GROMACS .gro file of C-alpha atoms in nm:
model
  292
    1UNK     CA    1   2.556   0.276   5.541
    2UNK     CA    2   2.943   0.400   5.626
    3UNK     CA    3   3.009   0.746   5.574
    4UNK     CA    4   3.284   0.666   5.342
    5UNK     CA    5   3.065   0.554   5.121
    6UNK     CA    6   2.832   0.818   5.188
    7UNK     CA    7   3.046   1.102   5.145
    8UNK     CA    8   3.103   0.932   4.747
    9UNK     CA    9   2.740   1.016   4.652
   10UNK     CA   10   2.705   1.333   4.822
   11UNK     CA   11   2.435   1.461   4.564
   12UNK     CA   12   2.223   1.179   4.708
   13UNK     CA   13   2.063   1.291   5.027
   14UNK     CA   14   2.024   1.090   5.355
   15UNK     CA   15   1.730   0.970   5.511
   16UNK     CA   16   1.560   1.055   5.870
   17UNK     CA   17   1.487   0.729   5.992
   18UNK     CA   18   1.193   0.759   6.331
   19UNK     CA   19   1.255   0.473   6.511
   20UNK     CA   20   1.072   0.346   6.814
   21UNK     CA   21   1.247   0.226   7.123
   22UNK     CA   22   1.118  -0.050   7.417
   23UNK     CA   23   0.900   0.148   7.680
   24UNK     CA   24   1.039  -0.099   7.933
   25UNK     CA   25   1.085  -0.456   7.770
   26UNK     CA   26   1.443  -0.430   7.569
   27UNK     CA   27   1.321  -0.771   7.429
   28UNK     CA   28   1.028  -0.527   7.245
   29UNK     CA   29   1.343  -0.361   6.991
   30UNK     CA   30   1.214  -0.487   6.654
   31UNK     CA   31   1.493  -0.641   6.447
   32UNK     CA   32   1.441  -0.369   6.156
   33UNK     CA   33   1.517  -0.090   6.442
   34UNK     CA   34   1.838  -0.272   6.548
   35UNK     CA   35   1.950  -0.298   6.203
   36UNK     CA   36   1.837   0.067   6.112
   37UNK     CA   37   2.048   0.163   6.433
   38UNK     CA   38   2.307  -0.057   6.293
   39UNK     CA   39   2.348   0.092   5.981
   40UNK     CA   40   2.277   0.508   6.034
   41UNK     CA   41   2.544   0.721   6.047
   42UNK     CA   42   2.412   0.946   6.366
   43UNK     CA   43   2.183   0.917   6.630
   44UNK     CA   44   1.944   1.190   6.741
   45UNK     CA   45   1.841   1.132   7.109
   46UNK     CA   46   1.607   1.311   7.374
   47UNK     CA   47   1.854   1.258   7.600
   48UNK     CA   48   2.190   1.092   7.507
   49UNK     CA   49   2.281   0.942   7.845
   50UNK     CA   50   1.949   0.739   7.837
   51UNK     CA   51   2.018   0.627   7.484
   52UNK     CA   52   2.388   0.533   7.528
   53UNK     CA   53   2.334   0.173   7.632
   54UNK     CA   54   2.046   0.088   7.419
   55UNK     CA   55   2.319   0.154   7.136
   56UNK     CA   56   2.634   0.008   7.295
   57UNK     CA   57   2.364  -0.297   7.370
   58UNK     CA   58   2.281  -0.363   7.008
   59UNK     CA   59   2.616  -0.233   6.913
   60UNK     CA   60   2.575   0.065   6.729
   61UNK     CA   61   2.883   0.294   6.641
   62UNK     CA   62   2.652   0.591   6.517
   63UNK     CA   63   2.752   0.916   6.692
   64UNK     CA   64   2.500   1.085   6.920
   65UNK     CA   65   2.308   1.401   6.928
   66UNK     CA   66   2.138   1.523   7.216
   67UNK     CA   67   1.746   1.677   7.044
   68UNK     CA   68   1.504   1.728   7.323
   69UNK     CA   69   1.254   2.000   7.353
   70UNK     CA   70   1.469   2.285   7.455
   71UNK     CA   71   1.671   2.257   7.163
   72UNK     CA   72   1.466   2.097   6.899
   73UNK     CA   73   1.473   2.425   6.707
   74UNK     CA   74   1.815   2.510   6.733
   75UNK     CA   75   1.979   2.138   6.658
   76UNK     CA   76   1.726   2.121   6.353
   77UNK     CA   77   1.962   2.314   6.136
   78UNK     CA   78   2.266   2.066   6.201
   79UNK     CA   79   2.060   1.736   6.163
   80UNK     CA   80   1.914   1.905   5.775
   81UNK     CA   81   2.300   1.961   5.707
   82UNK     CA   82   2.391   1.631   5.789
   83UNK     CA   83   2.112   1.494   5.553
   84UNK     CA   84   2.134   1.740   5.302
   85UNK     CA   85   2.544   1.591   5.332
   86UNK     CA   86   2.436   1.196   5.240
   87UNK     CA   87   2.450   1.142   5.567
   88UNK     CA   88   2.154   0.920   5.766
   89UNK     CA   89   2.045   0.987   6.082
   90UNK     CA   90   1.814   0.826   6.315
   91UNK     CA   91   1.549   0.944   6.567
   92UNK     CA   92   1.462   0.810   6.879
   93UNK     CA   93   1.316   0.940   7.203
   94UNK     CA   94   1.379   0.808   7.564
   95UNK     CA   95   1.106   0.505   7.506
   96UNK     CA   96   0.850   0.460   7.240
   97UNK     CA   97   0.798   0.630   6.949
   98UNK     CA   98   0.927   0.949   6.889
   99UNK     CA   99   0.713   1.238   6.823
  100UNK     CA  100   0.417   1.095   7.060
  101UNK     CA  101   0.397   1.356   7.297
  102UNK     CA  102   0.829   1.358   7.240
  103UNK     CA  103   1.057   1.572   7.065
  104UNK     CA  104   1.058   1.509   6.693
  105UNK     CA  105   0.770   1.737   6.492
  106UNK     CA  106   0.975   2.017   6.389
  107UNK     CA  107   1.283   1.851   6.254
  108UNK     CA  108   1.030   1.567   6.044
  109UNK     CA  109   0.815   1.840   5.919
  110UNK     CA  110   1.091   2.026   5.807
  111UNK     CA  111   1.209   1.727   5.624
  112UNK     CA  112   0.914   1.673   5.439
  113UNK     CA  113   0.907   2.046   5.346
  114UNK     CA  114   1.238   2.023   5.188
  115UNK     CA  115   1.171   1.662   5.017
  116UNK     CA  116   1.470   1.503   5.232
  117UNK     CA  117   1.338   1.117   5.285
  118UNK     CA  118   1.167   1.056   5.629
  119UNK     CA  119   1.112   0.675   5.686
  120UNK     CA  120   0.909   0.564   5.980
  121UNK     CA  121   0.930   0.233   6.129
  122UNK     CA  122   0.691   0.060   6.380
  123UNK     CA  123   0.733  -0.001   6.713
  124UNK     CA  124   0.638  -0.006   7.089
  125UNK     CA  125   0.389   0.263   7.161
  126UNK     CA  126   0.261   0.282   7.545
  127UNK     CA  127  -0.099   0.476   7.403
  128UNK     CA  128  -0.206   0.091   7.199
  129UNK     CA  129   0.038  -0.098   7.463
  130UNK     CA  130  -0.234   0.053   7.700
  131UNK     CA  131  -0.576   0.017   7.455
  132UNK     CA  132  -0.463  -0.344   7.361
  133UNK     CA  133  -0.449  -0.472   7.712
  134UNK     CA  134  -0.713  -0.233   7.886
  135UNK     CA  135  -1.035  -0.416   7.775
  136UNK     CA  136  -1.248  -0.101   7.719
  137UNK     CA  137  -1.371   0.056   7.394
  138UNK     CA  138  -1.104   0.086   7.114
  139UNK     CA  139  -1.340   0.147   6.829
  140UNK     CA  140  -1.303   0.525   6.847
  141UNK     CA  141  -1.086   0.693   7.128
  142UNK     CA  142  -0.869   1.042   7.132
  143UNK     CA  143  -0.515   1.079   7.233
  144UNK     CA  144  -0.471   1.361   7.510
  145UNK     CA  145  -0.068   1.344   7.560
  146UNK     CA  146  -0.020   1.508   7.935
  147UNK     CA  147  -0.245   1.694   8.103
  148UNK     CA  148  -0.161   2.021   8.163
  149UNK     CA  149   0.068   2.125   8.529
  150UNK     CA  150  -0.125   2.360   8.683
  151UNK     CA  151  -0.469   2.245   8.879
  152UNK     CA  152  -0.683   2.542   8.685
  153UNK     CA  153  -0.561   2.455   8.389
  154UNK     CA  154  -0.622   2.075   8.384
  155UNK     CA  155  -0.952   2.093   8.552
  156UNK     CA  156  -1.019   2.317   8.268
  157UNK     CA  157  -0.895   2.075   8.001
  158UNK     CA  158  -1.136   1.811   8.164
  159UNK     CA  159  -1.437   2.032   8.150
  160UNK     CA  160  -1.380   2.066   7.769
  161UNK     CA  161  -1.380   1.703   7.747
  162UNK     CA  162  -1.672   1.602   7.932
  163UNK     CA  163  -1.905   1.544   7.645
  164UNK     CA  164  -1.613   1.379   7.446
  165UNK     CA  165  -1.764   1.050   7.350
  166UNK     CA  166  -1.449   0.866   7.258
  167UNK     CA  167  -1.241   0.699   7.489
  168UNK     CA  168  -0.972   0.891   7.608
  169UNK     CA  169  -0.624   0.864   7.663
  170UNK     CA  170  -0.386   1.043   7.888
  171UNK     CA  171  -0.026   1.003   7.998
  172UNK     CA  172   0.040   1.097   8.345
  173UNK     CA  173   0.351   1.094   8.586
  174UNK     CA  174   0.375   1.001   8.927
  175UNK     CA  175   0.390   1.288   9.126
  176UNK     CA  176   0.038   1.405   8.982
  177UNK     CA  177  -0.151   1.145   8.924
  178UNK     CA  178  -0.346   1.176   9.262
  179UNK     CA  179  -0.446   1.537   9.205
  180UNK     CA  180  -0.544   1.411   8.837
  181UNK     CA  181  -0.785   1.205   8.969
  182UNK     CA  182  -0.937   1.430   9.208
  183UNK     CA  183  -0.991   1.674   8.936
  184UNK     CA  184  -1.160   1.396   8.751
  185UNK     CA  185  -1.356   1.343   9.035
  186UNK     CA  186  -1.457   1.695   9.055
  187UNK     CA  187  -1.475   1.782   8.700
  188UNK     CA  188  -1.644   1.445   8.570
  189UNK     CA  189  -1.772   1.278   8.829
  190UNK     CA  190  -1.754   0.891   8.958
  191UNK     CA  191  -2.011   0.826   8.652
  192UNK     CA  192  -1.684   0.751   8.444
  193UNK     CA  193  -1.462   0.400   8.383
  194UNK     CA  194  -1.110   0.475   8.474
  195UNK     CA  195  -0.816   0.214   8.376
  196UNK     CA  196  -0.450   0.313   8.505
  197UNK     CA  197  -0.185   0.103   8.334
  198UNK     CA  198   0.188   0.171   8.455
  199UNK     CA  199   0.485  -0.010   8.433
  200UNK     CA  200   0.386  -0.139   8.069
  201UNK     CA  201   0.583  -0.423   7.948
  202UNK     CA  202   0.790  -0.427   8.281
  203UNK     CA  203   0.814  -0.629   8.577
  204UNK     CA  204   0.515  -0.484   8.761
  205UNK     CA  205   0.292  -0.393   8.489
  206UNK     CA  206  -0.048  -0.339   8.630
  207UNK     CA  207  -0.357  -0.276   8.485
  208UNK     CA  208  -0.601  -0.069   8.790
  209UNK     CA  209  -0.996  -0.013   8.738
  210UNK     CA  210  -1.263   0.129   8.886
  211UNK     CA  211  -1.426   0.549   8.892
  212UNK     CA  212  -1.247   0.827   8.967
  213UNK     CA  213  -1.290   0.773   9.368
  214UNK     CA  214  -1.208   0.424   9.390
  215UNK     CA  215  -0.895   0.462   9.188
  216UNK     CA  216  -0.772   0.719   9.436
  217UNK     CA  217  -0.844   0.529   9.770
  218UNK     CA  218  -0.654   0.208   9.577
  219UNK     CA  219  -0.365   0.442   9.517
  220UNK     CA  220  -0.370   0.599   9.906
  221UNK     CA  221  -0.434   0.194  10.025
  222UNK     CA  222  -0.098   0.104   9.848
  223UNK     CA  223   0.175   0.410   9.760
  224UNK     CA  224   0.348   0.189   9.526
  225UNK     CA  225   0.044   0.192   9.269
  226UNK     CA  226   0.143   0.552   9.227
  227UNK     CA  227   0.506   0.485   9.071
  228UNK     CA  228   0.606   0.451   8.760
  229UNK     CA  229   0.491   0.516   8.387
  230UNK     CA  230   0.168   0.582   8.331
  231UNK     CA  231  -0.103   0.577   8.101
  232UNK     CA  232  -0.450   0.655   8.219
  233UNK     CA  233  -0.743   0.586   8.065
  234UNK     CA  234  -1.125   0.746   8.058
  235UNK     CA  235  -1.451   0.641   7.912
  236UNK     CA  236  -1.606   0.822   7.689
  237UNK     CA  237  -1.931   1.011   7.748
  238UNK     CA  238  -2.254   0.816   7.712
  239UNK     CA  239  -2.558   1.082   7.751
  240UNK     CA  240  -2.803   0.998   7.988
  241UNK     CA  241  -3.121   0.819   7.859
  242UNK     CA  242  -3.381   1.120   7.908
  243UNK     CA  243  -3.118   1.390   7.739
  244UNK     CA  244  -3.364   1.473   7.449
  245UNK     CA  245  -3.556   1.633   7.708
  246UNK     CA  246  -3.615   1.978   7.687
  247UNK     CA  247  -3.490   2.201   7.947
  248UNK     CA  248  -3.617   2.346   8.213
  249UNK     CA  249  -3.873   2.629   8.197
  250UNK     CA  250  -3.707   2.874   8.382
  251UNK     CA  251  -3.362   2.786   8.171
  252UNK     CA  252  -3.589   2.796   7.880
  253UNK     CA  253  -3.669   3.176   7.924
  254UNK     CA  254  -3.331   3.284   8.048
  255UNK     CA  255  -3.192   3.127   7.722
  256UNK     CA  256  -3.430   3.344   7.511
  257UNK     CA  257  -3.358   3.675   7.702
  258UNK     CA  258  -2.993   3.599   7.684
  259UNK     CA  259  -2.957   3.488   7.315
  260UNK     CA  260  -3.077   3.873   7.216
  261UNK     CA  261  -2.758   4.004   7.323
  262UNK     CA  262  -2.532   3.706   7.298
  263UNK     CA  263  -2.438   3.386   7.071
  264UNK     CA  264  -2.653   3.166   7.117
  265UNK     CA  265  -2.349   2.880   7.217
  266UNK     CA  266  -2.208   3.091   7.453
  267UNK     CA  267  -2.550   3.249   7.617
  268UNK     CA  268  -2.660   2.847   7.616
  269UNK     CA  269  -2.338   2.793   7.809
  270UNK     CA  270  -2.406   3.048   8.048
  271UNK     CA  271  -2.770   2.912   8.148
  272UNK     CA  272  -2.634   2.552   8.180
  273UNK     CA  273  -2.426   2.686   8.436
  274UNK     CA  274  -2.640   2.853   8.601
  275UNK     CA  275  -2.961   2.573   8.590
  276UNK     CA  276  -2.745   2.312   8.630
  277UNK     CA  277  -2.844   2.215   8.250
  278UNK     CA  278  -2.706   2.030   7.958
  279UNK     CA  279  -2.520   2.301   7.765
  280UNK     CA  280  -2.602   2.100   7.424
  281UNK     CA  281  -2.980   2.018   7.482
  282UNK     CA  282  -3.019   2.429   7.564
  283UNK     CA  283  -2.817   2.487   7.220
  284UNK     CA  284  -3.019   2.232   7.066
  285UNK     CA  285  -3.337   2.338   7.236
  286UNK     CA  286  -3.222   2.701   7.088
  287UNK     CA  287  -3.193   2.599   6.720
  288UNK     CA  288  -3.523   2.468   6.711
  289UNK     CA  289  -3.701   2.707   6.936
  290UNK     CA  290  -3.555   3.100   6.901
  291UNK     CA  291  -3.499   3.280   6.601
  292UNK     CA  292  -3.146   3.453   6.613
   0.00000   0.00000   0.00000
């Protein structure tokens, strides 16, 4: 739509159209994103530099806005004027679809709070890119985004997902991905399936498998394994055959002396720690066994 003609029904408000971009393939644009970038009147871009070509390459005149994470908040205002004005603007992060782990949430929820029309179009996605080709469980798994920076923090994250039974899905970047998986290693274990898929939909896409350990001594082997996008994948939990066994004695009775003064999931917690137990078969072994 040209803003001419939008500026002659100004008491018609535009629409936010979220629309994915290739993650590496530029043969992956869908021909309703080309036309939508065709047609809108601005851009909104994580980073307008990256963007610039993709547009000049389909041949888009729309004019750009830079709206990344530092200034989501601030450029929210402008892009609500603009469609508040008639005028239709599209979103699009640096690959994929925006919102996923990329700028995007505040300025689509605000839309929807103030009934302006939010349209979102399908696209290229590296989390099912990943799932499709990966070969492991798809029936159930939970989206992670990044792991957090710091080494205490993500080992911590990991710990809270050790009993997750769903496969799991990370992204990851290159200069971490090593320490990644030897905090898998240490927080999980080698018990776990691991898949690594980078370069999705590019020239060296590669799909890597194996546990925690043997991913890392493929990576060290070859250097180039550890460039590139990333999505890294994690089986979910499967509990071991025997775990409706009840706990050990000695757990059993440090459980009941504990649960007097404490919750009984966080005194349950503390004994699996310190028996080297199954925090839910203690909680479990709890409900059925201590009144509190």
């Amino acid at each position: 739509m040209k803003q001419t003609k939008v500026k002659e029904a100004q008491n018609n408000p535009g629409t936010l159209y979220v629309v994915p971009t290739p993650i590496g393939n530029l043969s992956d644009m869908t021909e309703r994103g080309i036309r939508t970038l065709l047609e809108v009147d601005y851009v909104a871009a994580e980073d307008t530099r990256h963007s610039k070509p993709l547009l000049q390459q389909v041949g888009s005149k729309a004019r750009l806005i830079a709206l990344h994470e530092h200034n989501e908040k601030q450029k929210t205002a402008a892009v609500m004027e603009l469609l508040s004005n008639g005028l239709n603007v599209a979103l699009i992060s640096d690959a994929g679809t925006p919102l996923i782990s990329d700028p995007g949430y505040i300025i689509v929820s605000r839309c929807r709070q103030q009934g302006l029309p939010v349209v979102a179009l399908p696209g290229p996605c590296a989390i099912t890119t990943a799932l499709s080709g990966a070969g492991v469980a798809t029936d159930r798994f939970s989206f992670e985004g990044f792991l957090a920076a710091k080494p205490q923090q993500r080992r911590k994250q990991l710990a809270t997902l050790a009993e997750e039974p769903r496969t799991m899905v990370f992204y990851e970047t290159p200069h971490r991905i090593m320490h990644t998986l030897e905090d898998i290693h240490e927080t999980l274990g080698d018990g776990r399936e691991l898949v690594l898929a980078r370069e999705l939909t590019k020239q060296f896409e590669t799909y890597l498998y194996g546990n925690a350990s043997q991913l890392l001594q493929r990576l060290t082997d070859d250097p180039n394994q550890q460039r590139g996008e990333m999505v890294l994948i994690i089986s979910g939990y499967v509990a071991p055959a025997d775990a409706d066994d009840q706990p050990d004695l000695q757990a059993q009775k440090a459980l009941a002396i504990l649960v007097q003064e404490l919750p009984l999931k966080k005194a349950a917690a503390i004994v699996a720690q310190l028996y080297d137990e199954r925090k839910n078969a203690l909680y479990q072994w709890g409900l059925k066994n201590l009144n509190n």
